[in-house]
mmCIF file of C-alpha atoms in Angstrom:
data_model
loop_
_atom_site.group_PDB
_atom_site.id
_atom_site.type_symbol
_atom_site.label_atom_id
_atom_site.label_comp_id
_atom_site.label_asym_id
_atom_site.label_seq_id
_atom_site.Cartn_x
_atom_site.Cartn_y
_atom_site.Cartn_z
ATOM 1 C CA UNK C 939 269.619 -133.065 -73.202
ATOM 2 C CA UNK C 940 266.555 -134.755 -75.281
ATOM 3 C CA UNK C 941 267.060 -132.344 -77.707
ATOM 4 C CA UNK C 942 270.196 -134.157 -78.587
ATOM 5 C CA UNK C 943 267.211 -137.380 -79.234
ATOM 6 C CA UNK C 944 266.941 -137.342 -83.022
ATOM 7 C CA UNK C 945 263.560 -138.373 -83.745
ATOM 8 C CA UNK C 946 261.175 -139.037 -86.577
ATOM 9 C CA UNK C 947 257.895 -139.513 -87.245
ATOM 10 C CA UNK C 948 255.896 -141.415 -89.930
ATOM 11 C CA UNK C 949 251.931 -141.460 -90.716
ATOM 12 C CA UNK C 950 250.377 -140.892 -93.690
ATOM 13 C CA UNK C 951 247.778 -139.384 -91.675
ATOM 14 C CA UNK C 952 248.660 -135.323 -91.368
ATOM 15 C CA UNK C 953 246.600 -134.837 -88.262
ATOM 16 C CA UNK C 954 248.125 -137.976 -86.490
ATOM 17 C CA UNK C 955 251.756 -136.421 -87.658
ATOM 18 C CA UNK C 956 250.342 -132.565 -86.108
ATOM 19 C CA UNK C 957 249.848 -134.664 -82.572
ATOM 20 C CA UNK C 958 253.067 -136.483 -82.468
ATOM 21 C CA UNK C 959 254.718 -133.670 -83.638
ATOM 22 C CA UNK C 960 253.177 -131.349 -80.632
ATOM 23 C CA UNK C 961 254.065 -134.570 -77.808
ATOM 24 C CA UNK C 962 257.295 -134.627 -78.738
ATOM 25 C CA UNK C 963 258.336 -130.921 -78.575
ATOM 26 C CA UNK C 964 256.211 -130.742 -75.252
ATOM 27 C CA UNK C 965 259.000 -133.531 -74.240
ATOM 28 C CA UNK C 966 261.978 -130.889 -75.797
ATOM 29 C CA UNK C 967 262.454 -133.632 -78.530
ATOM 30 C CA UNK C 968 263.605 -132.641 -81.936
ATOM 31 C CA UNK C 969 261.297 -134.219 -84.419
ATOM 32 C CA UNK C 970 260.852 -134.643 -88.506
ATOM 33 C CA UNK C 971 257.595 -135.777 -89.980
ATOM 34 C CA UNK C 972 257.380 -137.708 -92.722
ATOM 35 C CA UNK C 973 253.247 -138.607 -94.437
ATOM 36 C CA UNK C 974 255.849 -140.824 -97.222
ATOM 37 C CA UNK C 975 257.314 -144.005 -95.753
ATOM 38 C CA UNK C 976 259.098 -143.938 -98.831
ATOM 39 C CA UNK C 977 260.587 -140.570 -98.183
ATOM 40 C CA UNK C 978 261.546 -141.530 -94.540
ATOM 41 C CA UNK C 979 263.511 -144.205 -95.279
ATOM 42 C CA UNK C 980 265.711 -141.997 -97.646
ATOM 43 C CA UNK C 981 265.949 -139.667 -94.536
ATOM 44 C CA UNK C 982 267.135 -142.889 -92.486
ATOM 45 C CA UNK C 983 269.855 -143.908 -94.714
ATOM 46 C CA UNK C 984 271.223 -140.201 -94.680
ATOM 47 C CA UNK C 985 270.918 -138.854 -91.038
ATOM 48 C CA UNK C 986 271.467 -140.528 -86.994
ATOM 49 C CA UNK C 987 267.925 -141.933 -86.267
ATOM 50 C CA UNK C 988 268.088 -142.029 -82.439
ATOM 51 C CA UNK C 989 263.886 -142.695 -81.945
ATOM 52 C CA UNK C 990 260.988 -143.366 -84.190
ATOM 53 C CA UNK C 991 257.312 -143.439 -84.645
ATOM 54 C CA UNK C 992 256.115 -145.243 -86.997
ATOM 55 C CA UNK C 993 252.378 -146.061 -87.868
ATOM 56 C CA UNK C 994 250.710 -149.471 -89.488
ATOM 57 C CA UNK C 995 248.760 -148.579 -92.459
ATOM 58 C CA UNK C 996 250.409 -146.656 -94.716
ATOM 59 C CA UNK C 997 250.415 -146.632 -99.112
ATOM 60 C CA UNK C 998 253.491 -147.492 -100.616
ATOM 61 C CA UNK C 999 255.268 -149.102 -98.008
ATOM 62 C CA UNK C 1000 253.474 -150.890 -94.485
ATOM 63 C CA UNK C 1001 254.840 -149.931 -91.116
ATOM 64 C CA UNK C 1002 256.619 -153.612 -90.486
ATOM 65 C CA UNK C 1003 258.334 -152.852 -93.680
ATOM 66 C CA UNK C 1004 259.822 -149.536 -92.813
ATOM 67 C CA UNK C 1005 260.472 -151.219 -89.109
ATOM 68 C CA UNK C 1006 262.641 -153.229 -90.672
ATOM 69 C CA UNK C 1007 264.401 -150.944 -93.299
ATOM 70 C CA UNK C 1008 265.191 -148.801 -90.253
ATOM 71 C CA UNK C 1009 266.509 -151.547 -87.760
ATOM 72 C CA UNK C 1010 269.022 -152.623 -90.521
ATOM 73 C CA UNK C 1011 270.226 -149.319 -90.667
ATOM 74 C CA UNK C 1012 269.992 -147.890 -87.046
ATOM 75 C CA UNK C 1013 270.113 -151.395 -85.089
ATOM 76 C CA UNK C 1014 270.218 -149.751 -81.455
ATOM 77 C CA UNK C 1015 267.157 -146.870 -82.059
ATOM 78 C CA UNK C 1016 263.786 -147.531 -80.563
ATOM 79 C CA UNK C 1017 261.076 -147.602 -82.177
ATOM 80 C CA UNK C 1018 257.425 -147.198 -81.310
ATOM 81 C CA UNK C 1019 254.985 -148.133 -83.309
ATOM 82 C CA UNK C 1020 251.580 -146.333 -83.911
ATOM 83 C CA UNK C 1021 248.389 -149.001 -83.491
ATOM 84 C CA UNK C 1022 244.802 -148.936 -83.330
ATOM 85 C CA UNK C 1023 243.659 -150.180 -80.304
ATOM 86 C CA UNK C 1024 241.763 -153.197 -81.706
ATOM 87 C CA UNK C 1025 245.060 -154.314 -83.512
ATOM 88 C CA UNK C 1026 245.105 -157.860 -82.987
ATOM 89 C CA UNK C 1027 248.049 -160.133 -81.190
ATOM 90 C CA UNK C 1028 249.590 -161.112 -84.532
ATOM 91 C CA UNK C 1029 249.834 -158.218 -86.353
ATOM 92 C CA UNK C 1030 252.045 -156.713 -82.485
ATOM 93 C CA UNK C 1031 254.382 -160.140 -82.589
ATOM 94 C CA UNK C 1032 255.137 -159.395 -86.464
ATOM 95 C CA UNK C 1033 255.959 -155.761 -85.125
ATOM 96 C CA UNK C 1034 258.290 -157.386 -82.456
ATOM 97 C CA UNK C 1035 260.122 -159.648 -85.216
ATOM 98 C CA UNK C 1036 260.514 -157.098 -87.674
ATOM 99 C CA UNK C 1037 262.500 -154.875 -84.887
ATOM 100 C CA UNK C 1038 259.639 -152.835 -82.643
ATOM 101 C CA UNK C 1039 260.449 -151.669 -78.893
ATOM 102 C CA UNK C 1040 257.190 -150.095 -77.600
ATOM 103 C CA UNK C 1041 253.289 -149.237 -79.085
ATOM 104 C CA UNK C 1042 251.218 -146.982 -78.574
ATOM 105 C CA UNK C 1043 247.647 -146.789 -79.127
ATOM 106 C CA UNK C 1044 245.153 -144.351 -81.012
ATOM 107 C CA UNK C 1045 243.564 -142.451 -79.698
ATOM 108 C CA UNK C 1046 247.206 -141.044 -78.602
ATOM 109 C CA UNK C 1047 247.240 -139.207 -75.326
ATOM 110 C CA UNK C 1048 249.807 -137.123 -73.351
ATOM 111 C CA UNK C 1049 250.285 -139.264 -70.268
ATOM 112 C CA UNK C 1050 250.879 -142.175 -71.854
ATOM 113 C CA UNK C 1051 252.982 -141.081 -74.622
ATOM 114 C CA UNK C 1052 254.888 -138.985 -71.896
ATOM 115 C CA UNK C 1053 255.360 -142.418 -70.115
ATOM 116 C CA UNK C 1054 256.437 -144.730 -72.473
ATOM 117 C CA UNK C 1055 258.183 -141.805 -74.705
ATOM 118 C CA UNK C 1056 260.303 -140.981 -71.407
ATOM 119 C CA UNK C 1057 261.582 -144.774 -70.669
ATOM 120 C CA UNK C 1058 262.885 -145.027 -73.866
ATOM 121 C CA UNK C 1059 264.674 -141.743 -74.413
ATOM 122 C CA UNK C 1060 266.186 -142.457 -70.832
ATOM 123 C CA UNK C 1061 267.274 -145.688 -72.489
ATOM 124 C CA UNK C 1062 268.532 -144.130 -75.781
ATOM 125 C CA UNK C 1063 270.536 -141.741 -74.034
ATOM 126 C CA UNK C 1064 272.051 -144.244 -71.400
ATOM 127 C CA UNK C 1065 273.294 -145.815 -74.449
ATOM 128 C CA UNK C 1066 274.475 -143.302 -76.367
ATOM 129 C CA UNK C 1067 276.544 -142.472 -72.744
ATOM 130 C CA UNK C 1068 277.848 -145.596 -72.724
ATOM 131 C CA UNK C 1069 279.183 -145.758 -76.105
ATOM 132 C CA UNK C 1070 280.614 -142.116 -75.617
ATOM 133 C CA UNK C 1071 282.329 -143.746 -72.567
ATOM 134 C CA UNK C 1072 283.071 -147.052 -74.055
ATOM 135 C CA UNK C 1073 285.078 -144.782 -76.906
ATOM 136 C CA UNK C 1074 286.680 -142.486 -75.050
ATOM 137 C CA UNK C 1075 288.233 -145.722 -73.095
ATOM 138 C CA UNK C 1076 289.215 -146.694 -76.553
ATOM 139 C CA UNK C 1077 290.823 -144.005 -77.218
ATOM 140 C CA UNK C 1078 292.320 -143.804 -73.602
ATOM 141 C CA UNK C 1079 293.755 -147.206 -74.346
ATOM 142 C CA UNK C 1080 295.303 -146.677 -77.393
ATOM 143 C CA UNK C 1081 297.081 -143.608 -76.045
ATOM 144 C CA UNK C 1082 298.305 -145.295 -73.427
ATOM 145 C CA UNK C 1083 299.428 -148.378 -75.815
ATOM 146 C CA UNK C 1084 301.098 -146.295 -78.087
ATOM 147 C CA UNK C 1085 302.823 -144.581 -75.047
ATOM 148 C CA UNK C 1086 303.836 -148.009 -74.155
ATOM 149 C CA UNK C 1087 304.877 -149.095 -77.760
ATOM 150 C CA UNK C 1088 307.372 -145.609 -77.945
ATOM 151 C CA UNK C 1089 308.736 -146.703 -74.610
ATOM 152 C CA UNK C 1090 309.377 -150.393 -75.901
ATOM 153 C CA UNK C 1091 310.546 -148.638 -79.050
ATOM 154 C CA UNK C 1092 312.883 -146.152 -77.202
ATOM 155 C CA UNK C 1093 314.397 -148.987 -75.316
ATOM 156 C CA UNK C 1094 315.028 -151.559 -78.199
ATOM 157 C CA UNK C 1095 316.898 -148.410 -79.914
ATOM 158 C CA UNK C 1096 318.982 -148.120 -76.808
ATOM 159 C CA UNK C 1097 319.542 -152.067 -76.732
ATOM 160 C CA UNK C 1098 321.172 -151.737 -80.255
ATOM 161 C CA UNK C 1099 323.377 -148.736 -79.708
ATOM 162 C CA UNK C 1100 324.118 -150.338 -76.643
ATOM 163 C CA UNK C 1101 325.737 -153.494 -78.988
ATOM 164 C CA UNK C 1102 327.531 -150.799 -81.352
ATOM 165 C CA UNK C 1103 329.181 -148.950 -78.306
ATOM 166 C CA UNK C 1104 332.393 -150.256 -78.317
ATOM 167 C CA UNK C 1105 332.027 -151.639 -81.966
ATOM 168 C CA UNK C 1106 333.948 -150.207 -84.909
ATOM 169 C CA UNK C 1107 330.053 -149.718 -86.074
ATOM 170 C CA UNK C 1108 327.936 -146.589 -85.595
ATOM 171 C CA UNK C 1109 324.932 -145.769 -84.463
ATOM 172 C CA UNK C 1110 323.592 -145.183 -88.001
ATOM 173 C CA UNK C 1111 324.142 -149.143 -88.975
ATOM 174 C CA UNK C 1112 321.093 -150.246 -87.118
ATOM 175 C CA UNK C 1113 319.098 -147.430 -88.170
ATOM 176 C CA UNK C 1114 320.016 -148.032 -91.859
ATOM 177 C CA UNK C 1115 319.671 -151.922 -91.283
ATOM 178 C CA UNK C 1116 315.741 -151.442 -90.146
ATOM 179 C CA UNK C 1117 314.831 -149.210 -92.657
ATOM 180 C CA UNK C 1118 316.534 -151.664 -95.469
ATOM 181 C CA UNK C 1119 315.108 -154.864 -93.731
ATOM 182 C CA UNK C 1120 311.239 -152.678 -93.983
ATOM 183 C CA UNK C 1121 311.979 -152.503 -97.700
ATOM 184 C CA UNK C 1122 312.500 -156.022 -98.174
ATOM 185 C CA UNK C 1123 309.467 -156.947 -96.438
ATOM 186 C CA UNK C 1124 307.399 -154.305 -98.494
ATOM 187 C CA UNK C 1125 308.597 -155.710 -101.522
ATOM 188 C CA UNK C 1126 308.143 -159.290 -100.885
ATOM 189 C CA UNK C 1127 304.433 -158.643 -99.669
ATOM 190 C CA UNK C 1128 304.490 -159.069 -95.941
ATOM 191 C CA UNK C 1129 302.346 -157.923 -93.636
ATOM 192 C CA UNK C 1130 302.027 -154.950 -91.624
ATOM 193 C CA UNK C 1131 302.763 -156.283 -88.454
ATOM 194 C CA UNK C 1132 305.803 -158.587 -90.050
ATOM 195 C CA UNK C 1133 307.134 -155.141 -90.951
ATOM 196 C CA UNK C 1134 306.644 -153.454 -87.959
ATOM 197 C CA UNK C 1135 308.365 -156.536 -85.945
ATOM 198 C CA UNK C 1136 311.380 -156.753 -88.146
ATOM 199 C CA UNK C 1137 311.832 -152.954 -88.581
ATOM 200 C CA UNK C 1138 312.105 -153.027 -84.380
ATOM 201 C CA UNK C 1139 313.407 -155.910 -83.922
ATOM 202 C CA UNK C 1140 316.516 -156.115 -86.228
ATOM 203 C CA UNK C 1141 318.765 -153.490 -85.024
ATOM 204 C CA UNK C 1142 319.213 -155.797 -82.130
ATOM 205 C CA UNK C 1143 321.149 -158.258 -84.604
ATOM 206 C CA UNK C 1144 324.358 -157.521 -82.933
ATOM 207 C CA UNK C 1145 323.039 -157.523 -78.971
ATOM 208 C CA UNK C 1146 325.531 -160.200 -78.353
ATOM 209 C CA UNK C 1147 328.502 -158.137 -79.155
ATOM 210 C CA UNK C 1148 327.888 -156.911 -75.536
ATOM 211 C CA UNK C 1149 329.529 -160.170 -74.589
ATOM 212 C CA UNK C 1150 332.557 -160.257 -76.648
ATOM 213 C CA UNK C 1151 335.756 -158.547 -75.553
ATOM 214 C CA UNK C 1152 336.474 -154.901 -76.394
ATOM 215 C CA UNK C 1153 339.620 -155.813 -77.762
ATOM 216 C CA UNK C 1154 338.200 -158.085 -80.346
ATOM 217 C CA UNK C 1155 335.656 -155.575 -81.138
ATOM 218 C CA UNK C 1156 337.872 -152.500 -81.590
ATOM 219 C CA UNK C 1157 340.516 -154.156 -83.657
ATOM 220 C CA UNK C 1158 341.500 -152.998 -87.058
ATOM 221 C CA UNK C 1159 343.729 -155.836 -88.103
ATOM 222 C CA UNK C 1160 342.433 -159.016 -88.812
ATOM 223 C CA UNK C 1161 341.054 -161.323 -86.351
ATOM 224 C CA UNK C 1162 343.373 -164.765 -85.018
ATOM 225 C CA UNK C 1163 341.902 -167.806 -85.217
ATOM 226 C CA UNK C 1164 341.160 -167.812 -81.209
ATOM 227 C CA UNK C 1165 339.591 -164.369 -81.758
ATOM 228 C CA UNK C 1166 337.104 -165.716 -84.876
ATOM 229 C CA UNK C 1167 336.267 -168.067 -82.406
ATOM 230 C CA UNK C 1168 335.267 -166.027 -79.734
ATOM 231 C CA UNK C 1169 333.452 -163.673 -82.028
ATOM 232 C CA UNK C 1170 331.275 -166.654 -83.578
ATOM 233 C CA UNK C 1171 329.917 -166.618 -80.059
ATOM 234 C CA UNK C 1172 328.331 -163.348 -80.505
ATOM 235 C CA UNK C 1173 324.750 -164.673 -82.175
ATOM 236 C CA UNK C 1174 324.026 -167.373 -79.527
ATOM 237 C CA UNK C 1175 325.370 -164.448 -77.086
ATOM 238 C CA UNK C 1176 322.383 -162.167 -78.453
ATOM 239 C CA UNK C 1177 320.066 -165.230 -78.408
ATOM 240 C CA UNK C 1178 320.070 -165.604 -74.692
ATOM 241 C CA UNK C 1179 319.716 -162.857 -73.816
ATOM 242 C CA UNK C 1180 316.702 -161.908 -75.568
ATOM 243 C CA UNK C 1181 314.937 -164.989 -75.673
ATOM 244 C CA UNK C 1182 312.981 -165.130 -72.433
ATOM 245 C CA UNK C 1183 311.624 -161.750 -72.962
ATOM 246 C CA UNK C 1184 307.513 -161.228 -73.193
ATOM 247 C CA UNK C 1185 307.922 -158.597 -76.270
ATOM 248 C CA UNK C 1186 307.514 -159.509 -79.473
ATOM 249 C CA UNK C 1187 310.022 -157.308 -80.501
ATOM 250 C CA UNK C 1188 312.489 -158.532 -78.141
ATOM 251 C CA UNK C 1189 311.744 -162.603 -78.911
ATOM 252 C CA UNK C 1190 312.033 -161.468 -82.651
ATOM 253 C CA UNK C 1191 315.369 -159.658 -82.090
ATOM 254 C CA UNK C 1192 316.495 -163.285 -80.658
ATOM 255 C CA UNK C 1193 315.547 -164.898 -83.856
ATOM 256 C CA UNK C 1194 317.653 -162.244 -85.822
ATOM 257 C CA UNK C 1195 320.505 -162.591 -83.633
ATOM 258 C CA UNK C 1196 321.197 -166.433 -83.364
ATOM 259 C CA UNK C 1197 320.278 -166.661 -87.666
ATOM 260 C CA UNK C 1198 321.986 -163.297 -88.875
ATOM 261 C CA UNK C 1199 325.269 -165.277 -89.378
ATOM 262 C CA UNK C 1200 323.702 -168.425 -90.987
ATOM 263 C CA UNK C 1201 324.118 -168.787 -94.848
ATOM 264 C CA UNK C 1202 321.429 -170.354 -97.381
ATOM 265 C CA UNK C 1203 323.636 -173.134 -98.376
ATOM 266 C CA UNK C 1204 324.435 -174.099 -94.912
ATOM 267 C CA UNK C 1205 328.004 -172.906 -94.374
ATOM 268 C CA UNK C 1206 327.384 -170.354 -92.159
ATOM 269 C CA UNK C 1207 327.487 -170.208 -87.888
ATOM 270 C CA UNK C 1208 326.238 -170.660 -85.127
ATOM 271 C CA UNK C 1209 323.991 -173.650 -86.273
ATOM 272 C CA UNK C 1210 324.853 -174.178 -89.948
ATOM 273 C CA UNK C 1211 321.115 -174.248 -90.660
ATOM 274 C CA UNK C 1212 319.929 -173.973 -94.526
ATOM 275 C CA UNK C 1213 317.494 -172.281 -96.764
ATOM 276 C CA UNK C 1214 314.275 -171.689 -95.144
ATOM 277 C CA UNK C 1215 315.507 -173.512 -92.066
ATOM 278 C CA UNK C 1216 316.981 -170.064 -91.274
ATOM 279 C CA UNK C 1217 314.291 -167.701 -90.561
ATOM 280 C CA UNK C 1218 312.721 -165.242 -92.643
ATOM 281 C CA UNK C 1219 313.659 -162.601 -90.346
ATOM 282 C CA UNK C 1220 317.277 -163.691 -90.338
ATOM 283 C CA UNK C 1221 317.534 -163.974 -93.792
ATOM 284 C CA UNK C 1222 316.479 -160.312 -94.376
ATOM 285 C CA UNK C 1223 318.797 -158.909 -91.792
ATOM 286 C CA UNK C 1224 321.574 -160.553 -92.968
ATOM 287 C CA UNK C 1225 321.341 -159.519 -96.360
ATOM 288 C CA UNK C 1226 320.915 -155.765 -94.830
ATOM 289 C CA UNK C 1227 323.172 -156.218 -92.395
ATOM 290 C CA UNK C 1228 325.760 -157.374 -94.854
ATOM 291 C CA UNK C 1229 325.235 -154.328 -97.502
ATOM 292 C CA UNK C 1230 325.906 -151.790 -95.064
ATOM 293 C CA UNK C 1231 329.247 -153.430 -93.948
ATOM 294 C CA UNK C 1232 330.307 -153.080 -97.670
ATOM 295 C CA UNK C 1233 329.094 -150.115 -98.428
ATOM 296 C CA UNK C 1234 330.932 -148.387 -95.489
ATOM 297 C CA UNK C 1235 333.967 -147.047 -94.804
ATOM 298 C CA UNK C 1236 335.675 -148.073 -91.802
ATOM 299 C CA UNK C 1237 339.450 -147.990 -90.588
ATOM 300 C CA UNK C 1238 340.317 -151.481 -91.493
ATOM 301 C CA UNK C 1239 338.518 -151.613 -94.534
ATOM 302 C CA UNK C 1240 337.635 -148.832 -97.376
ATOM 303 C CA UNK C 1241 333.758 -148.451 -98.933
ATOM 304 C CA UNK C 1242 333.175 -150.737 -101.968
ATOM 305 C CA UNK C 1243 331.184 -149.352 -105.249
ATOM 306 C CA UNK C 1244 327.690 -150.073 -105.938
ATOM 307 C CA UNK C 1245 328.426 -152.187 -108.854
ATOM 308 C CA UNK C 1246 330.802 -154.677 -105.950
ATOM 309 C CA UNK C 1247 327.857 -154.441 -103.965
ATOM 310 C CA UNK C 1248 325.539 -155.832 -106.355
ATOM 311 C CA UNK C 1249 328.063 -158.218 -107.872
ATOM 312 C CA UNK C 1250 328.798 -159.756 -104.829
ATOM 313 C CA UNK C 1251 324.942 -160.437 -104.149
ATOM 314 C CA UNK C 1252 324.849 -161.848 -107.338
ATOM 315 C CA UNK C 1253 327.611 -164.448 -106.741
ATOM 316 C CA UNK C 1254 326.390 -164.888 -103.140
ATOM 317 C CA UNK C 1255 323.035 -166.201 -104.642
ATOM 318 C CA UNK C 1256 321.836 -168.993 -103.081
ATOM 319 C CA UNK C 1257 325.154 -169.952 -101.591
ATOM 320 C CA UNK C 1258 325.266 -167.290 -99.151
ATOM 321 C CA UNK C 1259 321.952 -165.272 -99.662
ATOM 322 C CA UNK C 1260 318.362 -166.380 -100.582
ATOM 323 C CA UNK C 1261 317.834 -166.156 -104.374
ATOM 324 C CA UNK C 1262 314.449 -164.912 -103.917
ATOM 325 C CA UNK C 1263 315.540 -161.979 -101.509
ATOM 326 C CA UNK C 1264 318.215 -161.049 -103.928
ATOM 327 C CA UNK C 1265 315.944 -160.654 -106.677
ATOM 328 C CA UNK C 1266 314.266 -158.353 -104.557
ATOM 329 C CA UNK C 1267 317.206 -156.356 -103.248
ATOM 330 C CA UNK C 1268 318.264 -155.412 -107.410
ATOM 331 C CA UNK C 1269 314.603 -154.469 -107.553
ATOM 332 C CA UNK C 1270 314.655 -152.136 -104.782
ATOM 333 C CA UNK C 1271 318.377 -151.375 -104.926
ATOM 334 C CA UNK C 1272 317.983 -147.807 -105.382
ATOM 335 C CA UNK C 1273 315.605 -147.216 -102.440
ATOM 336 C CA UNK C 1274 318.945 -149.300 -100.484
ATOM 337 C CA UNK C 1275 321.163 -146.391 -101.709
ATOM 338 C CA UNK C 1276 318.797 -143.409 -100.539
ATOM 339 C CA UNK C 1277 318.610 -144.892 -97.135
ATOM 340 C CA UNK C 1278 322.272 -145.283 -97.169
ATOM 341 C CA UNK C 1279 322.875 -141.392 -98.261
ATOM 342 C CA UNK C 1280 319.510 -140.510 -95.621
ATOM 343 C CA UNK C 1281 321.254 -141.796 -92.624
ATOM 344 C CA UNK C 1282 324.556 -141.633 -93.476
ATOM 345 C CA UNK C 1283 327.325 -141.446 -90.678
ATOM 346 C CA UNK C 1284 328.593 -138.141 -89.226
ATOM 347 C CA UNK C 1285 332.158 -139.565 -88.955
ATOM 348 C CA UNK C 1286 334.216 -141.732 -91.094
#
């Protein structure tokens, strides 16, 4: 196992590197010797330094020096440094400062460099063991967490097809609406874990529906008055449900669901709330969720042309949409169209 103990070796004195050299393989230790200190500490920055010896008095560069070069770069390596015996208390604290673990003394001998040698390979490797263990749990953790996150995923996919079930939508709506809300946040600059959120958490715009009559839902014809009513209902519907759950995804989706309805000059339902009043996350998914509806053919209602799309965006600025997320759709309203054509429906 030692000879997994990369270790080095620095003296400008050959027959001192010769002896260290011979201890260490006597202790199955792999070793390089180095007379340059200069030339060491080019070895250090390239290569795993896992123990080090490392004499005083050496040209071009003393042994604190080096002590120090080398606990900069290999922070957790012992290192012993290489004294005379007469080496006075001062000279061993600076040692200490500048990084050293252990000394030993000239004239070197085997029991003692056996001794001390041993106790800090035994430490060396305990650590490296430890950080071994410490990442495999890492990456034990983050299997399991992603395992988790696919579950949470799985289930938040189900939630939204659950909504569409006995809608006139399909199954293809949310997926469309999460990739279109991910390009939105892209283009406006939000973070990676805003997009991940919203991408999850917007299909679930329409849990509420679950509440609202089939009826209501599956009609072709335009809705009555009583029937508008009840299907205003269906964003504080989704809110409820949602909103006591510990995911972020699911707390999100609540957000979506009670502001999805709400326009940017304050006309829209359940709360009539305006501008930035309505979230961000709202805002987004309505203008997604909105798109789709137009650009999709359904039994009460045919598919409008790109150029409607966009024109009604246009109009809708700042009266129904916000401006800024409008400039932003245009931009990116190619990208819109591929996802459209990606995940298109398999029926009419």
């Amino acid at each position: 196992m030692t000879e997994h103990i990369h270790t080095i070796s620095v003296d400008d004195d050959e027959s001192n590197l010769l002896l260290i050299e011979a201890m260490a393989k006597e202790m199955d230790l792999s070793i390089h010797s180095f007379a340059d200190p200069l030339e060491s500490l080019q070895y250090m920055k390239e290569n795993t330094i896992d123990l080090a010896f490392i004499d005083y008095q050496m040209p071009g560069m003393n042994g604190i020096d080096l002590i120090r070069h080398m606990r900069d770069l290999h922070p957790e390596a012992p290192i012993i440094m290489i004294t005379s015996v007469n080496t006075d208390n001062s000279l061993r604290l600076r040692a200490i400062e500048a990084g050293a673990t252990e000394f030993l003394n000239k004239p070197l001998n085997m029991p003692e460099f056996r001794a001390r040698v041993s106790n800090l390979v035994d430490l060396r490797m305990m650590n490296m063991l430890l950080k071994d263990r410490a990442m495999l749990l890492k990456i034990e953790v983050r299997k399991a967490t992603d395992k988790i996150i696919s579950r949470e995923r799985e289930t938040l996919e189900i939630l939204g097809r659950v909504a569409d079930y006995n809608d006139l939508e399909t199954g293809s709506h949310i997926t469309r609406v999460a990739h279109y809300a991910n390009i939105l946040a892209v283009s406006i600059g939000e973070t990676e874990e805003f997009r991940d959120v919203i991408f999850n958490a917007s299909p679930l715009h329409d849990i509420g529906k679950v509440g609202i009559p089939d009826t209501i839902l599956r009609k072709e014809g335009p809705l009555s008055e009583e029937e508008q009513v009840l299907m205003r209902a269906h964003p504080l519907i989704g809110y409820n449900i949602l909103k006591s759950a510990d995911s972020s995804y699911l707390r999100s989706g609540a957000v979506i669901s009670l502001h999805h309805h709400e326009r940017f000059d304050g006309s829209g339902y359940p709360a009539g709330l305006k501008g930035v009043d309505i979230s961000l996350m709202g805002r987004i998914t309505a203008m997604c969720d909105v798109f789709d509806a137009l650009m999709t053919k359904r039994p009460y209602k045919s598919a409008w042309s790109l150029e409607h799309v966009i024109e009604y965006f246009e109009t809708g600025r700042a009266t129904h949409f916000d401006p800024m997320l409008v400039d932003h759709f245009i931009k990116n309203i190619d990208a819109f169209v591929n996802i459209f054509t990606s995940f298109g429906d398999s029926e009419p």
